[in-house]
Coordinates of C-alpha atoms in Angstrom, one line a residue:
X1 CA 0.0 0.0 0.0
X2 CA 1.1 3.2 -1.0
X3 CA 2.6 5.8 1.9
X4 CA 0.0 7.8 3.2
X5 CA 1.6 11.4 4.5
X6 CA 0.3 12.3 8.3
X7 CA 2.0 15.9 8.1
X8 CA 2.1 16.6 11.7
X9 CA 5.2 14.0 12.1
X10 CA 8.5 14.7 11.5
X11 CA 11.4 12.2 11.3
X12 CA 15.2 12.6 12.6
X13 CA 16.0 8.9 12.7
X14 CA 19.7 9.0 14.8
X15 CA 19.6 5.8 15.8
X16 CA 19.8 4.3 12.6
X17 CA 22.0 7.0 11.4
X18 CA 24.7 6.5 14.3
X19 CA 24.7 3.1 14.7
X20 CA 25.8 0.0 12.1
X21 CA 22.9 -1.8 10.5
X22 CA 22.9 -5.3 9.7
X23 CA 24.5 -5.6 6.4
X24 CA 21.8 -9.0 6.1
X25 CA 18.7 -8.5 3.9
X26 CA 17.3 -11.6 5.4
X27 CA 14.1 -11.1 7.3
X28 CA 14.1 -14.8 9.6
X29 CA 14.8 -15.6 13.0
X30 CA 18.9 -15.8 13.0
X31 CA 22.1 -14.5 15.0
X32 CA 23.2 -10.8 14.2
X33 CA 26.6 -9.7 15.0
X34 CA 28.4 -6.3 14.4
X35 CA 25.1 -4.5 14.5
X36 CA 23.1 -2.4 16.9
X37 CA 19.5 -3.0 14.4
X38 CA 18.2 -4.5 11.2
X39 CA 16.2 -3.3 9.0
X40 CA 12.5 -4.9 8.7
X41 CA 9.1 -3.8 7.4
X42 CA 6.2 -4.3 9.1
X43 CA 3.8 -7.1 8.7
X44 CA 0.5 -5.6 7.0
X45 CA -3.0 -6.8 8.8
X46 CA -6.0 -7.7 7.3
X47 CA -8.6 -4.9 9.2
X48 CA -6.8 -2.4 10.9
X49 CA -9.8 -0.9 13.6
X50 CA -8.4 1.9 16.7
X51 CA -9.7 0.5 19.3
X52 CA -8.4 3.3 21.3
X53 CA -5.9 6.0 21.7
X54 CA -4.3 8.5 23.8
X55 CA -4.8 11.9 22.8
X56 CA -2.0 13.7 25.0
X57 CA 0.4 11.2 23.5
X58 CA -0.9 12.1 20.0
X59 CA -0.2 16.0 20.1
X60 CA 3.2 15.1 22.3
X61 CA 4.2 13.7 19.0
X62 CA 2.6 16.5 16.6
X63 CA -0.4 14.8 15.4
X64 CA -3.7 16.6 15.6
X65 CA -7.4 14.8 16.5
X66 CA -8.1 14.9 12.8
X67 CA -5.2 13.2 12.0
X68 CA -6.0 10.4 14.8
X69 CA -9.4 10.1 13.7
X70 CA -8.4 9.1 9.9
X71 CA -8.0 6.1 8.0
X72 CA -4.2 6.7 7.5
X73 CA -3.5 6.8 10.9
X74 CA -4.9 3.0 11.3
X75 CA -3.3 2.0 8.5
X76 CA 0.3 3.6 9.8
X77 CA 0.2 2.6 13.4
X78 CA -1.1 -1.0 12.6
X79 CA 1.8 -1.3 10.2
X80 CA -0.3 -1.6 6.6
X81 CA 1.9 2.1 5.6
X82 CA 5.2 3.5 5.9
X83 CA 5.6 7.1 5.5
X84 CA 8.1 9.0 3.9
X85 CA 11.2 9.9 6.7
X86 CA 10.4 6.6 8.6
X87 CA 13.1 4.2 9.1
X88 CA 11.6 0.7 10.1
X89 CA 14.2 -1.5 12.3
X90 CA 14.4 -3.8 15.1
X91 CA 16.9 -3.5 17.8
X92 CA 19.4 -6.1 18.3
X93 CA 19.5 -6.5 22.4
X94 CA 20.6 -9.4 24.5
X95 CA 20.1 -9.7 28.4
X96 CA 20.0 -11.4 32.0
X97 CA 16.7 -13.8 31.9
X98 CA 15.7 -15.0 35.1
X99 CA 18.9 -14.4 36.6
X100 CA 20.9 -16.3 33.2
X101 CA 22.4 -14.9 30.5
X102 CA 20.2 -15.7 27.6
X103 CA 22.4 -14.1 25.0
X104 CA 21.3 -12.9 21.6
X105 CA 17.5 -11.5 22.1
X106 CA 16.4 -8.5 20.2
X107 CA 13.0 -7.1 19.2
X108 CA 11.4 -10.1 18.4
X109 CA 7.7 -8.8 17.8
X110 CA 8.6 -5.2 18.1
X111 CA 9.3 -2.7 14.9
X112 CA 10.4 1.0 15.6
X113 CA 9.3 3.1 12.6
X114 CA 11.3 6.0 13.7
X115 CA 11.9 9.0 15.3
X116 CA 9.7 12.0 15.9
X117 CA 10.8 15.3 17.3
X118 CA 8.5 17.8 18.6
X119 CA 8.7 21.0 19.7
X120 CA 12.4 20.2 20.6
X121 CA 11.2 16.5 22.7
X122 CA 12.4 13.2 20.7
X123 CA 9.9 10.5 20.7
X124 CA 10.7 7.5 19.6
X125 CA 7.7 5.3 17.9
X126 CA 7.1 1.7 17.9
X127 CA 4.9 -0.5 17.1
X128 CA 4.5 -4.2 19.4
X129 CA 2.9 -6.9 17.8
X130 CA 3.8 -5.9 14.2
X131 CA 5.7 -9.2 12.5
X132 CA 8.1 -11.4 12.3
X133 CA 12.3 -9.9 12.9
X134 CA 15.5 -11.5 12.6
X135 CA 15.3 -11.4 16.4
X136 CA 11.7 -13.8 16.6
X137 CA 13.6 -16.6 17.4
X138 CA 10.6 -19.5 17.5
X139 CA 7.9 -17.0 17.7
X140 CA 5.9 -15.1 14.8
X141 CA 6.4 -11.4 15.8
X142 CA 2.3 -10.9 16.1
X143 CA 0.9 -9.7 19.5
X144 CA -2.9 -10.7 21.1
X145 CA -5.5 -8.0 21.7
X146 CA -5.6 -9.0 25.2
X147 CA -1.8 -8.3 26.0
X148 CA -1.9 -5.3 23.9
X149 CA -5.0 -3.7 25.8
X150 CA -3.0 -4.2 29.0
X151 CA 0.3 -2.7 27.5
X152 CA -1.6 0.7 26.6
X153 CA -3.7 1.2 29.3
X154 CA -0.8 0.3 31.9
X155 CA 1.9 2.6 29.8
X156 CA -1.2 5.3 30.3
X157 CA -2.1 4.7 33.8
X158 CA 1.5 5.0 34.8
X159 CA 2.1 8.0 33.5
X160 CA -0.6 9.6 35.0
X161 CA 0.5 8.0 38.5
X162 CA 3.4 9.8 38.1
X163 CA 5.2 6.8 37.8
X164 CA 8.5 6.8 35.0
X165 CA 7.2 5.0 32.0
X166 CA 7.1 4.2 28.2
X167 CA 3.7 5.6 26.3
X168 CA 1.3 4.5 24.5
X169 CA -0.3 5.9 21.6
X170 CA -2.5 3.7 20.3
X171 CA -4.1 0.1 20.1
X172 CA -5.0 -1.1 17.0
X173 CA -7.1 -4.7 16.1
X174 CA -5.6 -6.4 13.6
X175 CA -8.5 -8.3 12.0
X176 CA -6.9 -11.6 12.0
X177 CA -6.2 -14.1 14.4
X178 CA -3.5 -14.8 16.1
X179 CA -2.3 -18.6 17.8
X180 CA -1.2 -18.9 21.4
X181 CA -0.5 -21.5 23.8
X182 CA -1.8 -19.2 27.1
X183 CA -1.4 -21.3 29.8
X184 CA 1.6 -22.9 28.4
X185 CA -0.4 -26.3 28.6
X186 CA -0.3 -28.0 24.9
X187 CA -3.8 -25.9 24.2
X188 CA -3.1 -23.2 21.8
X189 CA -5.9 -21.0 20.4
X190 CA -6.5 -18.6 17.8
X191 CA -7.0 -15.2 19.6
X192 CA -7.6 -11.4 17.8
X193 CA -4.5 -10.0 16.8
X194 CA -3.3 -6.2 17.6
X195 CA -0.7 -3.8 17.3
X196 CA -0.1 -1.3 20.3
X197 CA 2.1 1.7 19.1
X198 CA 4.6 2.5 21.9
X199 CA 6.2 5.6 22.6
X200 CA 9.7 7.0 24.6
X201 CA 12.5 9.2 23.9
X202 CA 14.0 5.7 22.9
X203 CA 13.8 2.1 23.8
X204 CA 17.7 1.3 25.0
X205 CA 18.0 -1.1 27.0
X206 CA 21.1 -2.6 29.5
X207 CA 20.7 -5.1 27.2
X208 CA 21.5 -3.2 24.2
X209 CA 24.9 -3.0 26.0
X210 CA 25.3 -6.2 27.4
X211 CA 25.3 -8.0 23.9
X212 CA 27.9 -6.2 22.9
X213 CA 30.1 -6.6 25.8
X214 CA 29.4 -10.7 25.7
X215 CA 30.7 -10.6 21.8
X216 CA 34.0 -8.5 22.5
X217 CA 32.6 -5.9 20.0
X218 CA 33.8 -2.9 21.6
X219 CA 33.3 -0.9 18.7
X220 CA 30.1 -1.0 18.8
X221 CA 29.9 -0.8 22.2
X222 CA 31.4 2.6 22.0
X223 CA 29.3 3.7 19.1
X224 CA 25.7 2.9 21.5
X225 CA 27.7 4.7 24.5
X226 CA 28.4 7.8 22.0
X227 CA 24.9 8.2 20.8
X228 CA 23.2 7.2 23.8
X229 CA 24.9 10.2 25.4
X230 CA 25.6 12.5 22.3
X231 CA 22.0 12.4 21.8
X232 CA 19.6 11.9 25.2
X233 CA 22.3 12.8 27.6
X234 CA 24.0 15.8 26.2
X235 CA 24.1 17.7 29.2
X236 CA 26.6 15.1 30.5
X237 CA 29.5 16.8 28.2
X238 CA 31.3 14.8 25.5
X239 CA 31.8 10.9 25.4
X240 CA 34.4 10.0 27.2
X241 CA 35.4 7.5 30.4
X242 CA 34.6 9.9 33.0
X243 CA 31.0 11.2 30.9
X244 CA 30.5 6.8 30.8
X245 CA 30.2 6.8 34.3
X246 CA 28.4 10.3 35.0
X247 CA 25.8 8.7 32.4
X248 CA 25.6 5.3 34.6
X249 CA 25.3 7.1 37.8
X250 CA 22.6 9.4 35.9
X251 CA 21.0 5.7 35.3
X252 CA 21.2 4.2 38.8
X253 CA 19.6 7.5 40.1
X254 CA 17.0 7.3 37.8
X255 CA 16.1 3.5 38.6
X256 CA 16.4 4.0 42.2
X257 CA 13.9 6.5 41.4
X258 CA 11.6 4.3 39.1
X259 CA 11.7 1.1 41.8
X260 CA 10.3 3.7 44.9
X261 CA 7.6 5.1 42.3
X262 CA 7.0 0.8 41.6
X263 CA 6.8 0.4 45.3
X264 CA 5.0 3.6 46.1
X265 CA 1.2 2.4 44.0
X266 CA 1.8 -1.5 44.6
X267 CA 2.9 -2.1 41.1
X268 CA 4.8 -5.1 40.4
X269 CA 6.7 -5.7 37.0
X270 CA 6.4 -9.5 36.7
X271 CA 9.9 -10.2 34.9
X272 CA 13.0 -7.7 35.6
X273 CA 15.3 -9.1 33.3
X274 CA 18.2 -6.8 32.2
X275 CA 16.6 -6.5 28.5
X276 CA 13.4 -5.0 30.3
X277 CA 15.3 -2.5 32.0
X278 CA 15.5 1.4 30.4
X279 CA 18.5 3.2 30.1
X280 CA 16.1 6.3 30.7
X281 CA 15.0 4.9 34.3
X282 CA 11.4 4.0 32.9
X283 CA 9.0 1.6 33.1
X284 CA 9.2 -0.7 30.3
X285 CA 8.1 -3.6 28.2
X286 CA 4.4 -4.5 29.5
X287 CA 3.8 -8.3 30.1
X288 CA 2.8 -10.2 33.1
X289 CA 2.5 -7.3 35.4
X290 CA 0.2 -7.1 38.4
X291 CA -1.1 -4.5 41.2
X292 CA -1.0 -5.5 44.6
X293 CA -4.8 -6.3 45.4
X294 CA -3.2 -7.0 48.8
X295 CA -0.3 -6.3 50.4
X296 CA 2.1 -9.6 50.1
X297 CA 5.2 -8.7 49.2
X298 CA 5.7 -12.3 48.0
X299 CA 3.8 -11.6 45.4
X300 CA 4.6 -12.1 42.0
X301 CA 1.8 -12.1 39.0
X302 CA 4.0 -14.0 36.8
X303 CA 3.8 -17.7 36.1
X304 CA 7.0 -18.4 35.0
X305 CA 8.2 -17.1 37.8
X306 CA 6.0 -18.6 40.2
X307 CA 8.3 -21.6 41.8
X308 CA 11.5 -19.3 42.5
X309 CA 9.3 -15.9 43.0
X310 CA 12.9 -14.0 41.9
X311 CA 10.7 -10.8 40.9
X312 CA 8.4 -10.3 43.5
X313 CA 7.0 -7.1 44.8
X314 CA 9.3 -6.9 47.8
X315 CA 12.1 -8.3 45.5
X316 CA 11.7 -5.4 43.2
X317 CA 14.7 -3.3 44.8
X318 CA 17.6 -5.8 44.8
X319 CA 16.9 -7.1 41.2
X320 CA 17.5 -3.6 39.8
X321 CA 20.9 -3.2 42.0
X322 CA 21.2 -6.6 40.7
X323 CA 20.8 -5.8 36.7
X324 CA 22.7 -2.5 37.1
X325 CA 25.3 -4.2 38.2
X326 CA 25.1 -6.1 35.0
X327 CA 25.1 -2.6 33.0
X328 CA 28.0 -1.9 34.9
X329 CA 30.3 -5.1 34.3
X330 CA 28.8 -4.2 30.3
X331 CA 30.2 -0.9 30.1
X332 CA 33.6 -1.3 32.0
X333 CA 35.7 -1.9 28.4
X334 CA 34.7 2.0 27.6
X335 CA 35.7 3.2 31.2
X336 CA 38.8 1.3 32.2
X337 CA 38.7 0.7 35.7
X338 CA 35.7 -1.0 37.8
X339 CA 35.8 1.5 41.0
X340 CA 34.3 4.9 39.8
X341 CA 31.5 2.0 38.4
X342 CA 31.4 0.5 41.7
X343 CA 31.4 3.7 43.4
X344 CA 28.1 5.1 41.4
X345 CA 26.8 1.2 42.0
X346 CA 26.9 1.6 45.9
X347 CA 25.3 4.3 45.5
X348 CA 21.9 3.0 44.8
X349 CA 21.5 1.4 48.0
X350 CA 21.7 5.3 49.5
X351 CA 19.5 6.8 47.0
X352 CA 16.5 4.3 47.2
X353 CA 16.5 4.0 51.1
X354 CA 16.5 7.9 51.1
X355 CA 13.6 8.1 48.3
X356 CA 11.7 5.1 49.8
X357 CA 12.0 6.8 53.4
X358 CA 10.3 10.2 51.9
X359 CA 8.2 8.1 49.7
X360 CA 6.4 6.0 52.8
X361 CA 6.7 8.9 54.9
X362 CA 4.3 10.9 52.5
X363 CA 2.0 8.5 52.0
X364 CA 1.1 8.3 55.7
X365 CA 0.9 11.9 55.9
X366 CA 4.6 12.8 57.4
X367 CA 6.5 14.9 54.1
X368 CA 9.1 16.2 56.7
X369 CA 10.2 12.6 57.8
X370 CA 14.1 12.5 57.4
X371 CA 14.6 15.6 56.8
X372 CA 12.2 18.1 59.6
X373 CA 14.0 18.9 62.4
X374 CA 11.8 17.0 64.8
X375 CA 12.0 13.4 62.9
X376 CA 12.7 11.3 65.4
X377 CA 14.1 8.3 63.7
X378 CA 13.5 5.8 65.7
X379 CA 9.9 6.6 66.3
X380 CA 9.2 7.4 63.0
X381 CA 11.1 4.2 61.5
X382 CA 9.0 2.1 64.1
X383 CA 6.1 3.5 63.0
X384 CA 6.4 2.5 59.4
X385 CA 8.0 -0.5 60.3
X386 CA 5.3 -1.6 62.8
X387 CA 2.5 -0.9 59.9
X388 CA 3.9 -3.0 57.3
X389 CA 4.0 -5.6 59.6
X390 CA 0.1 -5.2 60.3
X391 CA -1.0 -5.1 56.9
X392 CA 0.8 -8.4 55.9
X393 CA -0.8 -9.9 59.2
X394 CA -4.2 -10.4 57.3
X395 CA -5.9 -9.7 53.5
X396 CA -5.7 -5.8 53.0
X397 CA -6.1 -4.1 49.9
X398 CA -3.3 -1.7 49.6
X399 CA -4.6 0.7 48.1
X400 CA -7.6 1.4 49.8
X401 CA -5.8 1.1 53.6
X402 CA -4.0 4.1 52.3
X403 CA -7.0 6.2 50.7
X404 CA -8.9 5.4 53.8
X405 CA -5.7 6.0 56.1
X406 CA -6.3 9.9 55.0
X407 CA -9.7 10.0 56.6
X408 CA -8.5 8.8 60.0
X409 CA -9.4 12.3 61.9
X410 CA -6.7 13.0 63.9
X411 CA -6.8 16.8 64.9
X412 CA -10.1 16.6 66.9
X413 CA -10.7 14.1 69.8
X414 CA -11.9 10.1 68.6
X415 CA -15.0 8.9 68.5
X416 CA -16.5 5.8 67.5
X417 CA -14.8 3.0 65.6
X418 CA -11.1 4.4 64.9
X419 CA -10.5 1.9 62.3
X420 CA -13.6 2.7 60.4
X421 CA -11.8 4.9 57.3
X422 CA -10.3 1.5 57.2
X423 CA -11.8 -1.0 57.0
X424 CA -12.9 -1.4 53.5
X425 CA -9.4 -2.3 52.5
X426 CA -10.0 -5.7 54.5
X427 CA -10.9 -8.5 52.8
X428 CA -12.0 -10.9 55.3
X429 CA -15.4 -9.4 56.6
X430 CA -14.7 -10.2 60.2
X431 CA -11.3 -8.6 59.8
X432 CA -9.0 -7.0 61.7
X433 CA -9.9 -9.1 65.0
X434 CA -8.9 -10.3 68.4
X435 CA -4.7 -9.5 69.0
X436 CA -4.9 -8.1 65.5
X437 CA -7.6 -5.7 66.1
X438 CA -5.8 -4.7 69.1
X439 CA -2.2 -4.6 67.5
X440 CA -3.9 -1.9 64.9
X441 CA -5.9 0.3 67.3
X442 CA -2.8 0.6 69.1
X443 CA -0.9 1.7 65.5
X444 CA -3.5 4.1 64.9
X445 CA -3.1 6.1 68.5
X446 CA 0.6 6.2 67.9
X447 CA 0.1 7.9 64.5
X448 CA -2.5 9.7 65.5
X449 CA 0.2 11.4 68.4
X450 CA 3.0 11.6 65.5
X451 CA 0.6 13.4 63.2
X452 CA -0.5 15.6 65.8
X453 CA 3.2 16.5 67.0
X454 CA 4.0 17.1 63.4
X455 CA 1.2 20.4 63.5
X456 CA -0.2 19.2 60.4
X457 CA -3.8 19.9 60.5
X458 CA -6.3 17.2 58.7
X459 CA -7.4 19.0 56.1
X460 CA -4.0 19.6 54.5
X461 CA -2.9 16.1 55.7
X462 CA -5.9 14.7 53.8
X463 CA -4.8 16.7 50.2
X464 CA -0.9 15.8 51.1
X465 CA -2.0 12.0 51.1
X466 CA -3.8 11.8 48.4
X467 CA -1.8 13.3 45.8
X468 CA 0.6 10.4 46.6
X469 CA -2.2 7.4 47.3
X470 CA -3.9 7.3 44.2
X471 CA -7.7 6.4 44.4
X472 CA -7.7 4.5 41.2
X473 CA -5.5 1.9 39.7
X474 CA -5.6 -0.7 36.7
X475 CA -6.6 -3.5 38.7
X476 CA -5.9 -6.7 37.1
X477 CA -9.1 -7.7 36.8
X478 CA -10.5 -4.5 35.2
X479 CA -8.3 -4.8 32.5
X480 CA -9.6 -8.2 32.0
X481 CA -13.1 -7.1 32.0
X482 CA -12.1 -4.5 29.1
X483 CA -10.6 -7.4 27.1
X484 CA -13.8 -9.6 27.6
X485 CA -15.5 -6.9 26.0
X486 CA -12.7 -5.9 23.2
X487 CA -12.9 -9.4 22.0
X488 CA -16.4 -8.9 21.4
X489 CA -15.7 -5.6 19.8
X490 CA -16.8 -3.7 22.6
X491 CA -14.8 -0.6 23.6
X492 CA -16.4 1.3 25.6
X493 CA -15.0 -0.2 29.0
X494 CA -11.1 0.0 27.5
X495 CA -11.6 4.0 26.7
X496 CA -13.7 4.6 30.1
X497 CA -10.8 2.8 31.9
X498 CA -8.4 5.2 30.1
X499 CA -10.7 8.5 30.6
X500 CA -10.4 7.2 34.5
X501 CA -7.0 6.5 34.9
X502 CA -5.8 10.2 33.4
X503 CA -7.2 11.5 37.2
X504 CA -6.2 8.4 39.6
X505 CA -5.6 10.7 42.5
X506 CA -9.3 12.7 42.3
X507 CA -12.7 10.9 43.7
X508 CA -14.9 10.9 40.3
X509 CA -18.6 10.6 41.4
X510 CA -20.1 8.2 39.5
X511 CA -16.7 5.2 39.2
X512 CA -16.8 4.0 42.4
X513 CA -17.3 0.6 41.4
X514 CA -14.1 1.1 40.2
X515 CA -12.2 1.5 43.4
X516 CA -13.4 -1.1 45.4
X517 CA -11.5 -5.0 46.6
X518 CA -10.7 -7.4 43.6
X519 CA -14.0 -9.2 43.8
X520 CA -13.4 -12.7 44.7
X521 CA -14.6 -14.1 41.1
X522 CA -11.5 -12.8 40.1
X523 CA -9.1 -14.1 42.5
X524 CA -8.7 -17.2 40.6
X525 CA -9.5 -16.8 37.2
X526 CA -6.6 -16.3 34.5
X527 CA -6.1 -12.7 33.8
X528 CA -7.1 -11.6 36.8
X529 CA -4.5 -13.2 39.0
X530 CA -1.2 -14.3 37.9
X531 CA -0.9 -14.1 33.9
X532 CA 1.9 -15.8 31.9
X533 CA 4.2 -13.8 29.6
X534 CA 2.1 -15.3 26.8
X535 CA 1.6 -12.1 23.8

C-alpha cells in the first residue's frame, strides 16, 4: 500500500543513522553480529480498527485529533503504511533472563518506525505486535488483543501516577487471528491479533549493551555509548570515560527512582530481566504485570516465575541493584577501571533507602520525615515498620488502607470506631480481630500522636496524602473485563478505563465501582490473578 503522509510527524532517525545496520537483507529468526539493528518492514493486517488512543500522547508527537481520527492513521500505526522519513528496524539487544544470560535477544515482535521530534522533545515510535524480525527466534512477531490492551492502558495509567514510563499511543485490532499457547499447557488457540504503538524518547536497554560486551565488539559498544549520550544525555559533556560513568550514575539514580515510584502504588513488573530494564529509568516492556490487590510482598503475577518468586514485589529493589550491576560489568571496556562504576553502583543502595524513606513517609501523611528537624528516627522508622508488619498480618487491599488512612481524623478528639476509614481495605469481613484488632488500634493512636506533634492539620494532611495514594488503579481484573469486551468488539469499557486513569488521585462521582477490593470471582481466574508472559 502506497505511503500515506500524516503531516504533523516529522522524522530525525539518529539511531539508525549513528549506529551499524545489519549488512543481512534476510528477514528470519537468525544470529546478528556487528550491528546495533536490522532493518525490517512491518507485517500488513488484514482490518486495521483503533480501538483506542491517547490523545495527550498524540499531540506530544505533533499529530492533531483529525489526524487520529483518519483512515491513515490506522493503517500507519497498525503497520499496513510507511511514511516518507520513517526508518523501520528492530533492535538487536541481549540480556539477564531470570537471573541467566540468555544471549542474543532483540525485538522479536517489536518494529520501531522511527523517530519523531516535537517541539524540541524526541519521541521515539514503535509498534508491538507488528511481525516477524531476525530477532523472533521461535515465535511469529504478532501480539494478542488482550496483551496489547493491558500494555496501553498500563503505559497510560503509569504516567498519569506519576510513575517513569514508556507511552502508549495507540491500540489497533488487527482483524486476524493470532495462535497462542496461554497457559503454556499443549492448548493453543487462535485469539484477535493487535498492534499497540509505543512511545519513549528511545527504547535502549542494558541489554543493548550487554550484547555487545558478551561478543567483544567494543566498537560497537562505543558507538551505542556515544549516541546514547551524544543524543539523550547531552548535558553530561562529551563521550568519554569519565562522561560513561556520569551517564551510569545518571542511570542508577534514575532507577532508584523508578523502583520507589513501583513500590509507592503496589505495582509489580512481573519479569525484571536486564533487557526490560530502560536506560532512561522507565517503566518498560508490558507483560505479566500485576497490582497489589493485597499487600504480600511475596507476590509475583508472573507464572514463570512462580516456583522461585525472583521478581516479587518486595524483591523489586535488589533485582534492579542486581541488573545495574550487570550494566556496569557491560560498560567497564569504555571506562577502564571498575571502581568509579562501583562507586556510582553503591550508591543506589543510599539513594532508594533515602527516596523510599520520603516516599512512605508521604503516604502516611509525614513529608518532613528524614529531613524536619523533629523526625525522630527511631519513632518514626518504628512507626512505618510496625505498619507494614500489620498489613501483611491479614488480606488488606493496599490501596484502599492508604486512601482510607487519610480520613483517619486525627486533629479533633476520637469517636467511635477508629478503624472505620479502614476497614474497606479488608478482605476478610470479620477482619481486623482479636490480637490483631488490638495490634492496629494501638498503631492508629501512635500515629495519631505523631501526626499531631507534626502540627499538620487534617485537612491539608488529607490533600498531602492523596496526591501520593492514588484512588484508582488498573486492577488486574479490570483490565480483564475491558478485554472480555474488546474481544467482542466492545470498547467502551477500554476507553472509560483510560478517561479514569488520566485523574487516579481525584474521587470521580459516579466510578466508584471502580475502586473497590478485587472481587473474589477474580481471585482465581486467568487474567485476573497471575498471567503468563504469553503475547
Amino acid at each position: 500500500m502506497a505511503a500515506t503522509p500524516l503531516a504533523g510527524l516529522a522524522f530525525d532517525n539518529r539511531f539508525t543513522e549513528d549506529l551499524p545496520a545489519d549488512p543481512v537483507d534476510l528477514n528470519r529468526p537468525r544470529p546478528v553480529t556487528g550491528a546495533a539493528y536490522s532493518r525490517v518492514p512491518p507485517t500488513p493486517v488484514s482490518d486495521p480498527e483503533l480501538v483506542a488512543h491517547s490523545a495527550e500522547v498524540a499531540s506530544a508527537i505533533g499529530l492533531s485529533a483529525d489526524e487520529v481520527a483518519s483512515a491513515a492513521f490506522a493503517e500507519v500505526f497498525s503497520g499496513n503504511a510507511v511514511l516518507d522519513g520513517m526508518d523501520p528496524h528492530a533492535a538487536n539487544y541481549g540480556g539477564h533472563q531470570f537471573g541467566v544470560w540468555a544471549g542474543q535477544l532483540g525485538d522479536g515482535r517489536a518494529i520501531t518506525l522511527g523517530e519523531v521530534v516535537h517541539e524540541g522533545r524526541r519521541h521515539t515510535l514503535q509498534l508491538k505486535g507488528s511481525g516477524l524480525t531476525p530477532y523472533s527466534r521461535a515465535g511469529d512477531g504478532l501480539a494478542v488483543l488482550r496483551s496489547s490492551i493491558r500494555e496501553f492502558l498500563c503505559s497510560e495509567a503509569m504516567h498519569h501516577l506519576g510513575v517513569p514510563t514508556t507511552r502508549a499511543l495507540s491500540v489497533i485490532a488487527t482483524g486476524d487471528q493470532v495462535l497462542r499457547d496461554m497457559f503454556y499447557d499443549g492448548r493453543p488457540e487462535h485469539e484477535p491479533g493487535a498492534v499497540v504503538c509505543r512511545v519513549a524518547p528511545s527504547f535502549i536497554r542494558f541489554g543493548s549493551f550487554e550484547i555487545f560486551t558478551a561478543r567483544d565488539d567494543v566498537s560497537t559498544l562505543q558507538a551505542l555509548a556515544n549516541h546514547t549520550v551524544g543524543v539523550h544525555f547531552p548535558e553530561l559533556g562529551e563521550p568519554g570515560p569519565d562522561t560513561y560513568v556520569a551517564w551510569f550514575d545518571e542511570v542508577v539514580r534514575r532507577t532508584a527512582e523508578l523502583i520507589v515510584h513501583w513500590q509507592r502504588v503496589g505495582f509489580v513488573h512481573g519479569v525484571m530481566n536486564t533487557d526490560n530494564m530502560s536506560v532512561h529509568g522507565l517503566t518498560i516492556d508490558y507483560g505479566p504485570y500485576g497490582w497489589l490487590d493485597d499487600f504480600d510482598p511475596g507476590w509475583t503475577p508472573n507464572t514463570t516465575d512462580a516456583a522461585h518468586r525472583r521478581y516479587r514485589y518486595g524483591n523489586q529493589p535488589a533485582i534492579a541493584h542486581w541488573n545495574l550491576a550487570k550494566l556496569a560489568n557491560a560498560i567497564l571496556p569504555l571506562v577502564g577501571e571498575p571502581e568509579p562504576l562501583q562507586q556510582s553502583l553503591d550508591g543506589y543502595v543510599e539513594h532508594f533507602n533515602r527516596s523510599w524513606a520520603a516516599m512512605m513517609a508521604a503516604k502516611i501523611g509525614l513529608p518532613e520525615f528524614g529531613r524536619g528537624p523533629d523526625f525522630d528516627r527511631g519513632t518514626d522508622e518504628d512507626l512505618l515498620g510496625e505498619l507494614l508488619g500489620l498489613l501483611t498480618a491479614t488480606e488488606t487491599d493496599m490501596t484502599l488502607f492508604f486512601r482510607g488512612l487519610a480520613d483517619v481524623a486525627v486533629s479533633d478528639p476520637a469517636t467511635g470506631d477508629p478503624l472505620a476509614p479502614l476497614l474497606d481495605a479488608y478482605y476478610a469481613a470479620d477482619q481486623p480481630t482479636g490480637p490483631l484488632r488490638e495490634a492496629t488500634v494501638a498503631w492508629i493512636d501512635r500515629y495519631r500522636a505523631r501526626i499531631r506533634a507534626s502540627g499538620l492539620a487534617d485537612g491539608a494532611r488529607r490533600e498531602a496524602m492523596n496526591a501520593v495514594n492514588p484512588r484508582y488503579v488498573l486492577r488486574n481484573y479490570l483490565a480483564q473485563l475491558a478485554i472480555d469486551d474488546a474481544e467482542k468488539g466492545e470498547y467502551g469499557l477500554v476507553r472509560e478505563l483510560l478517561d479514569l486513569l488520566r485523574r487516579p488521585y481525584d474521587d470521580q462521582p459516579g466510578r466508584d465501582r471502580f475502586a473497590t477490593r478485587r472481587p473474589d470471582w477474580a481471585r482465581d481466574r486467568p487474567g485476573c490473578s497471575q498471567l503468563s508472559c504469553s503475547s
